[in-house]
């Protein structure tokens, strides 16, 4: 069972979303067209692949978790989009997969081994293509006054050490400048869109279950106690059990 197997039902619903304005702005700034092909590495439930679908042509999603592939397939049906899905590690894609005008990767990049991933980018990215390293995260600039307490609670229940000890390989650094240093890829200015949503204290507590280090499979019978603890910590910052979350969706662009 993969590290995200027990998070599939929660992941798409509870992580900070990518708003439609994000996909539109990226597509407009980078000049996406219907003849462009896109591959999404670590596609999960297909959030990036399907979000960019209206702006490109052929779309491929890759993920090593069978349950995530099933979720992406179901999401594509709901969206009436054609999405080719490949179950497996991105680093092990066959040599004849071809090249793509857009290569996207989201929260999966830090799980991927650097050298193998850079070699993969070399063969996947078309001569005029781009890499988009995407994320959507809660703004940490003070506009979410509940965030510090939430993070304290989340890390208190995290079992990150267990995952790091059982990991079969080193995870990449989150510093993208360091990640691409010494390669032919150069970072360009990021594209970012801010948005906000109303989210219940209950759902924010349940979001903790979407992280591999505090998934239902990891927490087991401690999950209920975690949910109660996080909810109680958040209630003072809520209004009738609801919290306003400001979040930022961004894409860091890399070109040859």
mmCIF file with all atom_site columns, N, CA and C in Angstrom, residues 43-109:
data_model
loop_
_atom_site.group_PDB
_atom_site.id
_atom_site.type_symbol
_atom_site.label_atom_id
_atom_site.label_alt_id
_atom_site.label_comp_id
_atom_site.label_asym_id
_atom_site.label_entity_id
_atom_site.label_seq_id
_atom_site.pdbx_PDB_ins_code
_atom_site.Cartn_x
_atom_site.Cartn_y
_atom_site.Cartn_z
_atom_site.occupancy
_atom_site.B_iso_or_equiv
_atom_site.pdbx_formal_charge
_atom_site.auth_seq_id
_atom_site.auth_comp_id
_atom_site.auth_asym_id
_atom_site.auth_atom_id
_atom_site.pdbx_PDB_model_num
ATOM 1   N N  . UNK A 1 43  ? 0.035   12.794 -10.527 1.00 0.00 ? 43  UNK A N  1
ATOM 2   C CA . UNK A 1 43  ? -1.224  13.499 -10.805 1.00 0.00 ? 43  UNK A CA 1
ATOM 3   C C  . UNK A 1 43  ? -2.239  13.408 -9.678  1.00 0.00 ? 43  UNK A C  1
ATOM 4   N N  . UNK A 1 44  ? -2.128  12.393 -8.802  1.00 0.00 ? 44  UNK A N  1
ATOM 5   C CA . UNK A 1 44  ? -3.112  12.266 -7.726  1.00 0.00 ? 44  UNK A CA 1
ATOM 6   C C  . UNK A 1 44  ? -4.506  12.133 -8.308  1.00 0.00 ? 44  UNK A C  1
ATOM 7   N N  . UNK A 1 45  ? -5.478  12.893 -7.783  1.00 0.00 ? 45  UNK A N  1
ATOM 8   C CA . UNK A 1 45  ? -6.837  12.826 -8.336  1.00 0.00 ? 45  UNK A CA 1
ATOM 9   C C  . UNK A 1 45  ? -7.031  13.683 -9.581  1.00 0.00 ? 45  UNK A C  1
ATOM 10  N N  . UNK A 1 46  ? -5.928  14.109 -10.203 1.00 0.00 ? 46  UNK A N  1
ATOM 11  C CA . UNK A 1 46  ? -6.017  14.811 -11.482 1.00 0.00 ? 46  UNK A CA 1
ATOM 12  C C  . UNK A 1 46  ? -6.305  16.298 -11.401 1.00 0.00 ? 46  UNK A C  1
ATOM 13  N N  . UNK A 1 47  ? -6.001  16.925 -10.273 1.00 0.00 ? 47  UNK A N  1
ATOM 14  C CA . UNK A 1 47  ? -6.361  18.330 -10.099 1.00 0.00 ? 47  UNK A CA 1
ATOM 15  C C  . UNK A 1 47  ? -5.705  19.230 -11.143 1.00 0.00 ? 47  UNK A C  1
ATOM 16  N N  . UNK A 1 48  ? -4.404  19.079 -11.355 1.00 0.00 ? 48  UNK A N  1
ATOM 17  C CA . UNK A 1 48  ? -3.716  19.921 -12.325 1.00 0.00 ? 48  UNK A CA 1
ATOM 18  C C  . UNK A 1 48  ? -4.049  19.518 -13.757 1.00 0.00 ? 48  UNK A C  1
ATOM 19  N N  . UNK A 1 49  ? -4.020  18.229 -14.016 1.00 0.00 ? 49  UNK A N  1
ATOM 20  C CA . UNK A 1 49  ? -4.285  17.747 -15.374 1.00 0.00 ? 49  UNK A CA 1
ATOM 21  C C  . UNK A 1 49  ? -5.646  18.225 -15.871 1.00 0.00 ? 49  UNK A C  1
ATOM 22  N N  . UNK A 1 50  ? -6.665  18.083 -15.050 1.00 0.00 ? 50  UNK A N  1
ATOM 23  C CA . UNK A 1 50  ? -8.017  18.460 -15.475 1.00 0.00 ? 50  UNK A CA 1
ATOM 24  C C  . UNK A 1 50  ? -8.227  19.962 -15.404 1.00 0.00 ? 50  UNK A C  1
ATOM 25  N N  . UNK A 1 51  ? -7.513  20.639 -14.501 1.00 0.00 ? 51  UNK A N  1
ATOM 26  C CA . UNK A 1 51  ? -7.627  22.095 -14.442 1.00 0.00 ? 51  UNK A CA 1
ATOM 27  C C  . UNK A 1 51  ? -7.102  22.764 -15.696 1.00 0.00 ? 51  UNK A C  1
ATOM 28  N N  . UNK A 1 52  ? -6.019  22.223 -16.264 1.00 0.00 ? 52  UNK A N  1
ATOM 29  C CA . UNK A 1 52  ? -5.450  22.790 -17.487 1.00 0.00 ? 52  UNK A CA 1
ATOM 30  C C  . UNK A 1 52  ? -6.104  22.226 -18.751 1.00 0.00 ? 52  UNK A C  1
ATOM 31  N N  . UNK A 1 53  ? -6.970  21.244 -18.612 1.00 0.00 ? 53  UNK A N  1
ATOM 32  C CA . UNK A 1 53  ? -7.560  20.573 -19.775 1.00 0.00 ? 53  UNK A CA 1
ATOM 33  C C  . UNK A 1 53  ? -8.231  21.515 -20.772 1.00 0.00 ? 53  UNK A C  1
ATOM 34  N N  . UNK A 1 54  ? -8.934  22.562 -20.347 1.00 0.00 ? 54  UNK A N  1
ATOM 35  C CA . UNK A 1 54  ? -9.588  23.432 -21.343 1.00 0.00 ? 54  UNK A CA 1
ATOM 36  C C  . UNK A 1 54  ? -8.610  24.219 -22.210 1.00 0.00 ? 54  UNK A C  1
ATOM 37  N N  . UNK A 1 55  ? -7.327  24.235 -21.830 1.00 0.00 ? 55  UNK A N  1
ATOM 38  C CA . UNK A 1 55  ? -6.362  25.108 -22.489 1.00 0.00 ? 55  UNK A CA 1
ATOM 39  C C  . UNK A 1 55  ? -5.324  24.369 -23.319 1.00 0.00 ? 55  UNK A C  1
ATOM 40  N N  . UNK A 1 56  ? -5.336  23.035 -23.285 1.00 0.00 ? 56  UNK A N  1
ATOM 41  C CA . UNK A 1 56  ? -4.368  22.248 -24.050 1.00 0.00 ? 56  UNK A CA 1
ATOM 42  C C  . UNK A 1 56  ? -5.096  21.135 -24.789 1.00 0.00 ? 56  UNK A C  1
ATOM 43  N N  . UNK A 1 57  ? -4.315  20.280 -25.482 1.00 0.00 ? 57  UNK A N  1
ATOM 44  C CA . UNK A 1 57  ? -4.909  19.170 -26.207 1.00 0.00 ? 57  UNK A CA 1
ATOM 45  C C  . UNK A 1 57  ? -4.739  17.862 -25.452 1.00 0.00 ? 57  UNK A C  1
ATOM 46  N N  . UNK A 1 58  ? -3.759  17.069 -25.858 1.00 0.00 ? 58  UNK A N  1
ATOM 47  C CA . UNK A 1 58  ? -3.532  15.761 -25.230 1.00 0.00 ? 58  UNK A CA 1
ATOM 48  C C  . UNK A 1 58  ? -3.050  15.925 -23.787 1.00 0.00 ? 58  UNK A C  1
ATOM 49  N N  . UNK A 1 59  ? -3.632  15.110 -22.889 1.00 0.00 ? 59  UNK A N  1
ATOM 50  C CA . UNK A 1 59  ? -3.274  15.186 -21.472 1.00 0.00 ? 59  UNK A CA 1
ATOM 51  C C  . UNK A 1 59  ? -2.974  13.781 -20.968 1.00 0.00 ? 59  UNK A C  1
ATOM 52  N N  . UNK A 1 60  ? -1.852  13.645 -20.255 1.00 0.00 ? 60  UNK A N  1
ATOM 53  C CA . UNK A 1 60  ? -1.453  12.384 -19.637 1.00 0.00 ? 60  UNK A CA 1
ATOM 54  C C  . UNK A 1 60  ? -1.221  12.630 -18.152 1.00 0.00 ? 60  UNK A C  1
ATOM 55  N N  . UNK A 1 61  ? -1.696  11.722 -17.312 1.00 0.00 ? 61  UNK A N  1
ATOM 56  C CA . UNK A 1 61  ? -1.448  11.799 -15.881 1.00 0.00 ? 61  UNK A CA 1
ATOM 57  C C  . UNK A 1 61  ? -0.727  10.547 -15.414 1.00 0.00 ? 61  UNK A C  1
ATOM 58  N N  . UNK A 1 62  ? 0.256   10.713 -14.526 1.00 0.00 ? 62  UNK A N  1
ATOM 59  C CA . UNK A 1 62  ? 1.057   9.591  -14.035 1.00 0.00 ? 62  UNK A CA 1
ATOM 60  C C  . UNK A 1 62  ? 1.025   9.588  -12.510 1.00 0.00 ? 62  UNK A C  1
ATOM 61  N N  . UNK A 1 63  ? 0.794   8.432  -11.918 1.00 0.00 ? 63  UNK A N  1
ATOM 62  C CA . UNK A 1 63  ? 0.812   8.332  -10.461 1.00 0.00 ? 63  UNK A CA 1
ATOM 63  C C  . UNK A 1 63  ? 1.084   6.876  -10.060 1.00 0.00 ? 63  UNK A C  1
ATOM 64  N N  . UNK A 1 64  ? 1.871   6.667  -8.990  1.00 0.00 ? 64  UNK A N  1
ATOM 65  C CA . UNK A 1 64  ? 2.170   5.293  -8.572  1.00 0.00 ? 64  UNK A CA 1
ATOM 66  C C  . UNK A 1 64  ? 1.083   4.660  -7.716  1.00 0.00 ? 64  UNK A C  1
ATOM 67  N N  . UNK A 1 65  ? 0.101   5.447  -7.276  1.00 0.00 ? 65  UNK A N  1
ATOM 68  C CA . UNK A 1 65  ? -0.922  4.950  -6.359  1.00 0.00 ? 65  UNK A CA 1
ATOM 69  C C  . UNK A 1 65  ? -2.180  4.549  -7.135  1.00 0.00 ? 65  UNK A C  1
ATOM 70  N N  . UNK A 1 66  ? -2.529  3.254  -7.161  1.00 0.00 ? 66  UNK A N  1
ATOM 71  C CA . UNK A 1 66  ? -3.705  2.816  -7.923  1.00 0.00 ? 66  UNK A CA 1
ATOM 72  C C  . UNK A 1 66  ? -4.994  3.546  -7.547  1.00 0.00 ? 66  UNK A C  1
ATOM 73  N N  . UNK A 1 67  ? -5.169  3.822  -6.268  1.00 0.00 ? 67  UNK A N  1
ATOM 74  C CA . UNK A 1 67  ? -6.399  4.494  -5.843  1.00 0.00 ? 67  UNK A CA 1
ATOM 75  C C  . UNK A 1 67  ? -6.459  5.928  -6.367  1.00 0.00 ? 67  UNK A C  1
ATOM 76  N N  . UNK A 1 68  ? -5.295  6.584  -6.483  1.00 0.00 ? 68  UNK A N  1
ATOM 77  C CA . UNK A 1 68  ? -5.268  7.931  -7.052  1.00 0.00 ? 68  UNK A CA 1
ATOM 78  C C  . UNK A 1 68  ? -5.601  7.885  -8.542  1.00 0.00 ? 68  UNK A C  1
ATOM 79  N N  . UNK A 1 69  ? -5.085  6.878  -9.239  1.00 0.00 ? 69  UNK A N  1
ATOM 80  C CA . UNK A 1 69  ? -5.409  6.720  -10.653 1.00 0.00 ? 69  UNK A CA 1
ATOM 81  C C  . UNK A 1 69  ? -6.912  6.536  -10.834 1.00 0.00 ? 69  UNK A C  1
ATOM 82  N N  . UNK A 1 70  ? -7.520  5.731  -9.977  1.00 0.00 ? 70  UNK A N  1
ATOM 83  C CA . UNK A 1 70  ? -8.966  5.515  -10.042 1.00 0.00 ? 70  UNK A CA 1
ATOM 84  C C  . UNK A 1 70  ? -9.720  6.814  -9.780  1.00 0.00 ? 70  UNK A C  1
ATOM 85  N N  . UNK A 1 71  ? -9.234  7.620  -8.816  1.00 0.00 ? 71  UNK A N  1
ATOM 86  C CA . UNK A 1 71  ? -9.881  8.892  -8.508  1.00 0.00 ? 71  UNK A CA 1
ATOM 87  C C  . UNK A 1 71  ? -9.759  9.864  -9.672  1.00 0.00 ? 71  UNK A C  1
ATOM 88  N N  . UNK A 1 72  ? -8.586  9.904  -10.310 1.00 0.00 ? 72  UNK A N  1
ATOM 89  C CA . UNK A 1 72  ? -8.399  10.782 -11.464 1.00 0.00 ? 72  UNK A CA 1
ATOM 90  C C  . UNK A 1 72  ? -9.294  10.359 -12.629 1.00 0.00 ? 72  UNK A C  1
ATOM 91  N N  . UNK A 1 73  ? -9.419  9.051  -12.832 1.00 0.00 ? 73  UNK A N  1
ATOM 92  C CA . UNK A 1 73  ? -10.280 8.548  -13.897 1.00 0.00 ? 73  UNK A CA 1
ATOM 93  C C  . UNK A 1 73  ? -11.729 8.959  -13.664 1.00 0.00 ? 73  UNK A C  1
ATOM 94  N N  . UNK A 1 74  ? -12.193 8.831  -12.418 1.00 0.00 ? 74  UNK A N  1
ATOM 95  C CA . UNK A 1 74  ? -13.567 9.219  -12.094 1.00 0.00 ? 74  UNK A CA 1
ATOM 96  C C  . UNK A 1 74  ? -13.765 10.722 -12.266 1.00 0.00 ? 74  UNK A C  1
ATOM 97  N N  . UNK A 1 75  ? -12.764 11.511 -11.876 1.00 0.00 ? 75  UNK A N  1
ATOM 98  C CA . UNK A 1 75  ? -12.860 12.962 -12.022 1.00 0.00 ? 75  UNK A CA 1
ATOM 99  C C  . UNK A 1 75  ? -12.915 13.358 -13.492 1.00 0.00 ? 75  UNK A C  1
ATOM 100 N N  . UNK A 1 76  ? -12.157 12.660 -14.348 1.00 0.00 ? 76  UNK A N  1
ATOM 101 C CA . UNK A 1 76  ? -12.172 12.954 -15.781 1.00 0.00 ? 76  UNK A CA 1
ATOM 102 C C  . UNK A 1 76  ? -13.550 12.666 -16.380 1.00 0.00 ? 76  UNK A C  1
ATOM 103 N N  . UNK A 1 77  ? -14.176 11.594 -15.926 1.00 0.00 ? 77  UNK A N  1
ATOM 104 C CA . UNK A 1 77  ? -15.524 11.269 -16.406 1.00 0.00 ? 77  UNK A CA 1
ATOM 105 C C  . UNK A 1 77  ? -16.498 12.360 -15.987 1.00 0.00 ? 77  UNK A C  1
ATOM 106 N N  . UNK A 1 78  ? -16.401 12.797 -14.725 1.00 0.00 ? 78  UNK A N  1
ATOM 107 C CA . UNK A 1 78  ? -17.300 13.859 -14.250 1.00 0.00 ? 78  UNK A CA 1
ATOM 108 C C  . UNK A 1 78  ? -17.104 15.149 -15.025 1.00 0.00 ? 78  UNK A C  1
ATOM 109 N N  . UNK A 1 79  ? -15.854 15.417 -15.414 1.00 0.00 ? 79  UNK A N  1
ATOM 110 C CA . UNK A 1 79  ? -15.548 16.653 -16.142 1.00 0.00 ? 79  UNK A CA 1
ATOM 111 C C  . UNK A 1 79  ? -15.719 16.505 -17.651 1.00 0.00 ? 79  UNK A C  1
ATOM 112 N N  . UNK A 1 80  ? -16.061 15.292 -18.104 1.00 0.00 ? 80  UNK A N  1
ATOM 113 C CA . UNK A 1 80  ? -16.197 15.013 -19.544 1.00 0.00 ? 80  UNK A CA 1
ATOM 114 C C  . UNK A 1 80  ? -14.934 15.367 -20.304 1.00 0.00 ? 80  UNK A C  1
ATOM 115 N N  . UNK A 1 81  ? -13.783 14.962 -19.745 1.00 0.00 ? 81  UNK A N  1
ATOM 116 C CA . UNK A 1 81  ? -12.487 15.226 -20.351 1.00 0.00 ? 81  UNK A CA 1
ATOM 117 C C  . UNK A 1 81  ? -11.783 13.915 -20.657 1.00 0.00 ? 81  UNK A C  1
ATOM 118 N N  . UNK A 1 82  ? -11.016 13.921 -21.736 1.00 0.00 ? 82  UNK A N  1
ATOM 119 C CA . UNK A 1 82  ? -10.212 12.764 -22.092 1.00 0.00 ? 82  UNK A CA 1
ATOM 120 C C  . UNK A 1 82  ? -8.867  12.865 -21.375 1.00 0.00 ? 82  UNK A C  1
ATOM 121 N N  . UNK A 1 83  ? -8.539  11.866 -20.589 1.00 0.00 ? 83  UNK A N  1
ATOM 122 C CA . UNK A 1 83  ? -7.311  11.875 -19.791 1.00 0.00 ? 83  UNK A CA 1
ATOM 123 C C  . UNK A 1 83  ? -6.676  10.494 -19.847 1.00 0.00 ? 83  UNK A C  1
ATOM 124 N N  . UNK A 1 84  ? -5.475  10.409 -20.399 1.00 0.00 ? 84  UNK A N  1
ATOM 125 C CA . UNK A 1 84  ? -4.735  9.154  -20.409 1.00 0.00 ? 84  UNK A CA 1
ATOM 126 C C  . UNK A 1 84  ? -4.001  9.014  -19.095 1.00 0.00 ? 84  UNK A C  1
ATOM 127 N N  . UNK A 1 85  ? -4.182  7.882  -18.423 1.00 0.00 ? 85  UNK A N  1
ATOM 128 C CA . UNK A 1 85  ? -3.589  7.690  -17.103 1.00 0.00 ? 85  UNK A CA 1
ATOM 129 C C  . UNK A 1 85  ? -2.614  6.519  -17.124 1.00 0.00 ? 85  UNK A C  1
ATOM 130 N N  . UNK A 1 86  ? -1.463  6.731  -16.485 1.00 0.00 ? 86  UNK A N  1
ATOM 131 C CA . UNK A 1 86  ? -0.423  5.711  -16.394 1.00 0.00 ? 86  UNK A CA 1
ATOM 132 C C  . UNK A 1 86  ? -0.121  5.458  -14.931 1.00 0.00 ? 86  UNK A C  1
ATOM 133 N N  . UNK A 1 87  ? -0.284  4.207  -14.504 1.00 0.00 ? 87  UNK A N  1
ATOM 134 C CA . UNK A 1 87  ? 0.024   3.851  -13.117 1.00 0.00 ? 87  UNK A CA 1
ATOM 135 C C  . UNK A 1 87  ? 1.501   3.466  -13.011 1.00 0.00 ? 87  UNK A C  1
ATOM 136 N N  . UNK A 1 88  ? 2.235   4.171  -12.181 1.00 0.00 ? 88  UNK A N  1
ATOM 137 C CA . UNK A 1 88  ? 3.647   3.888  -11.999 1.00 0.00 ? 88  UNK A CA 1
ATOM 138 C C  . UNK A 1 88  ? 4.408   5.133  -11.588 1.00 0.00 ? 88  UNK A C  1
ATOM 139 N N  . UNK A 1 89  ? 5.675   4.961  -11.285 1.00 0.00 ? 89  UNK A N  1
ATOM 140 C CA . UNK A 1 89  ? 6.519   6.091  -10.913 1.00 0.00 ? 89  UNK A CA 1
ATOM 141 C C  . UNK A 1 89  ? 6.894   6.892  -12.160 1.00 0.00 ? 89  UNK A C  1
ATOM 142 N N  . UNK A 1 90  ? 6.872   8.200  -12.018 1.00 0.00 ? 90  UNK A N  1
ATOM 143 C CA . UNK A 1 90  ? 7.220   9.055  -13.152 1.00 0.00 ? 90  UNK A CA 1
ATOM 144 C C  . UNK A 1 90  ? 8.624   8.772  -13.658 1.00 0.00 ? 90  UNK A C  1
ATOM 145 N N  . UNK A 1 91  ? 9.557   8.528  -12.728 1.00 0.00 ? 91  UNK A N  1
ATOM 146 C CA . UNK A 1 91  ? 10.937  8.285  -13.111 1.00 0.00 ? 91  UNK A CA 1
ATOM 147 C C  . UNK A 1 91  ? 11.100  7.025  -13.956 1.00 0.00 ? 91  UNK A C  1
ATOM 148 N N  . UNK A 1 92  ? 10.086  6.155  -13.964 1.00 0.00 ? 92  UNK A N  1
ATOM 149 C CA . UNK A 1 92  ? 10.173  4.899  -14.703 1.00 0.00 ? 92  UNK A CA 1
ATOM 150 C C  . UNK A 1 92  ? 9.337   4.913  -15.989 1.00 0.00 ? 92  UNK A C  1
ATOM 151 N N  . UNK A 1 93  ? 8.937   6.088  -16.444 1.00 0.00 ? 93  UNK A N  1
ATOM 152 C CA . UNK A 1 93  ? 8.193   6.172  -17.702 1.00 0.00 ? 93  UNK A CA 1
ATOM 153 C C  . UNK A 1 93  ? 9.037   5.626  -18.848 1.00 0.00 ? 93  UNK A C  1
ATOM 154 N N  . UNK A 1 94  ? 8.426   4.930  -19.793 1.00 0.00 ? 94  UNK A N  1
ATOM 155 C CA . UNK A 1 94  ? 9.194   4.340  -20.900 1.00 0.00 ? 94  UNK A CA 1
ATOM 156 C C  . UNK A 1 94  ? 9.826   5.398  -21.783 1.00 0.00 ? 94  UNK A C  1
ATOM 157 N N  . UNK A 1 95  ? 10.893  5.028  -22.450 1.00 0.00 ? 95  UNK A N  1
ATOM 158 C CA . UNK A 1 95  ? 11.629  5.972  -23.291 1.00 0.00 ? 95  UNK A CA 1
ATOM 159 C C  . UNK A 1 95  ? 10.789  6.486  -24.456 1.00 0.00 ? 95  UNK A C  1
ATOM 160 N N  . UNK A 1 96  ? 9.798   5.699  -24.887 1.00 0.00 ? 96  UNK A N  1
ATOM 161 C CA . UNK A 1 96  ? 9.004   6.096  -26.051 1.00 0.00 ? 96  UNK A CA 1
ATOM 162 C C  . UNK A 1 96  ? 7.757   6.892  -25.677 1.00 0.00 ? 96  UNK A C  1
ATOM 163 N N  . UNK A 1 97  ? 7.709   7.426  -24.456 1.00 0.00 ? 97  UNK A N  1
ATOM 164 C CA . UNK A 1 97  ? 6.547   8.204  -24.028 1.00 0.00 ? 97  UNK A CA 1
ATOM 165 C C  . UNK A 1 97  ? 6.410   9.486  -24.849 1.00 0.00 ? 97  UNK A C  1
ATOM 166 N N  . UNK A 1 98  ? 7.516   9.957  -25.429 1.00 0.00 ? 98  UNK A N  1
ATOM 167 C CA . UNK A 1 98  ? 7.472   11.166 -26.240 1.00 0.00 ? 98  UNK A CA 1
ATOM 168 C C  . UNK A 1 98  ? 7.773   12.415 -25.436 1.00 0.00 ? 98  UNK A C  1
ATOM 169 N N  . UNK A 1 99  ? 7.630   13.567 -26.090 1.00 0.00 ? 99  UNK A N  1
ATOM 170 C CA . UNK A 1 99  ? 7.894   14.839 -25.422 1.00 0.00 ? 99  UNK A CA 1
ATOM 171 C C  . UNK A 1 99  ? 6.600   15.629 -25.279 1.00 0.00 ? 99  UNK A C  1
ATOM 172 N N  . UNK A 1 100 ? 6.648   16.622 -24.371 1.00 0.00 ? 100 UNK A N  1
ATOM 173 C CA . UNK A 1 100 ? 5.446   17.377 -24.037 1.00 0.00 ? 100 UNK A CA 1
ATOM 174 C C  . UNK A 1 100 ? 5.771   18.866 -23.986 1.00 0.00 ? 100 UNK A C  1
ATOM 175 N N  . UNK A 1 101 ? 4.794   19.662 -24.368 1.00 0.00 ? 101 UNK A N  1
ATOM 176 C CA . UNK A 1 101 ? 4.952   21.109 -24.320 1.00 0.00 ? 101 UNK A CA 1
ATOM 177 C C  . UNK A 1 101 ? 4.859   21.637 -22.900 1.00 0.00 ? 101 UNK A C  1
ATOM 178 N N  . UNK A 1 102 ? 4.117   20.938 -22.064 1.00 0.00 ? 102 UNK A N  1
ATOM 179 C CA . UNK A 1 102 ? 3.931   21.336 -20.669 1.00 0.00 ? 102 UNK A CA 1
ATOM 180 C C  . UNK A 1 102 ? 4.113   20.114 -19.785 1.00 0.00 ? 102 UNK A C  1
ATOM 181 N N  . UNK A 1 103 ? 5.007   20.222 -18.821 1.00 0.00 ? 103 UNK A N  1
ATOM 182 C CA . UNK A 1 103 ? 5.176   19.175 -17.812 1.00 0.00 ? 103 UNK A CA 1
ATOM 183 C C  . UNK A 1 103 ? 4.820   19.787 -16.468 1.00 0.00 ? 103 UNK A C  1
ATOM 184 N N  . UNK A 1 104 ? 3.790   19.270 -15.824 1.00 0.00 ? 104 UNK A N  1
ATOM 185 C CA . UNK A 1 104 ? 3.370   19.800 -14.535 1.00 0.00 ? 104 UNK A CA 1
ATOM 186 C C  . UNK A 1 104 ? 3.682   18.797 -13.432 1.00 0.00 ? 104 UNK A C  1
ATOM 187 N N  . UNK A 1 105 ? 3.989   19.331 -12.285 1.00 0.00 ? 105 UNK A N  1
ATOM 188 C CA . UNK A 1 105 ? 4.162   18.507 -11.091 1.00 0.00 ? 105 UNK A CA 1
ATOM 189 C C  . UNK A 1 105 ? 3.744   19.367 -9.906  1.00 0.00 ? 105 UNK A C  1
ATOM 190 N N  . UNK A 1 106 ? 2.998   18.778 -9.017  1.00 0.00 ? 106 UNK A N  1
ATOM 191 C CA . UNK A 1 106 ? 2.506   19.529 -7.868  1.00 0.00 ? 106 UNK A CA 1
ATOM 192 C C  . UNK A 1 106 ? 3.201   19.126 -6.591  1.00 0.00 ? 106 UNK A C  1
ATOM 193 N N  . UNK A 1 107 ? 2.395   18.676 -5.643  1.00 0.00 ? 107 UNK A N  1
ATOM 194 C CA . UNK A 1 107 ? 2.932   18.354 -4.323  1.00 0.00 ? 107 UNK A CA 1
ATOM 195 C C  . UNK A 1 107 ? 3.794   17.094 -4.327  1.00 0.00 ? 107 UNK A C  1
ATOM 196 N N  . UNK A 1 108 ? 3.919   16.464 -5.493  1.00 0.00 ? 108 UNK A N  1
ATOM 197 C CA . UNK A 1 108 ? 4.683   15.217 -5.577  1.00 0.00 ? 108 UNK A CA 1
ATOM 198 C C  . UNK A 1 108 ? 6.182   15.438 -5.719  1.00 0.00 ? 108 UNK A C  1
ATOM 199 N N  . UNK A 1 109 ? 6.628   16.633 -6.108  1.00 0.00 ? 109 UNK A N  1
ATOM 200 C CA . UNK A 1 109 ? 8.035   16.811 -6.469  1.00 0.00 ? 109 UNK A CA 1
ATOM 201 C C  . UNK A 1 109 ? 8.987   16.453 -5.335  1.00 0.00 ? 109 UNK A C  1
#
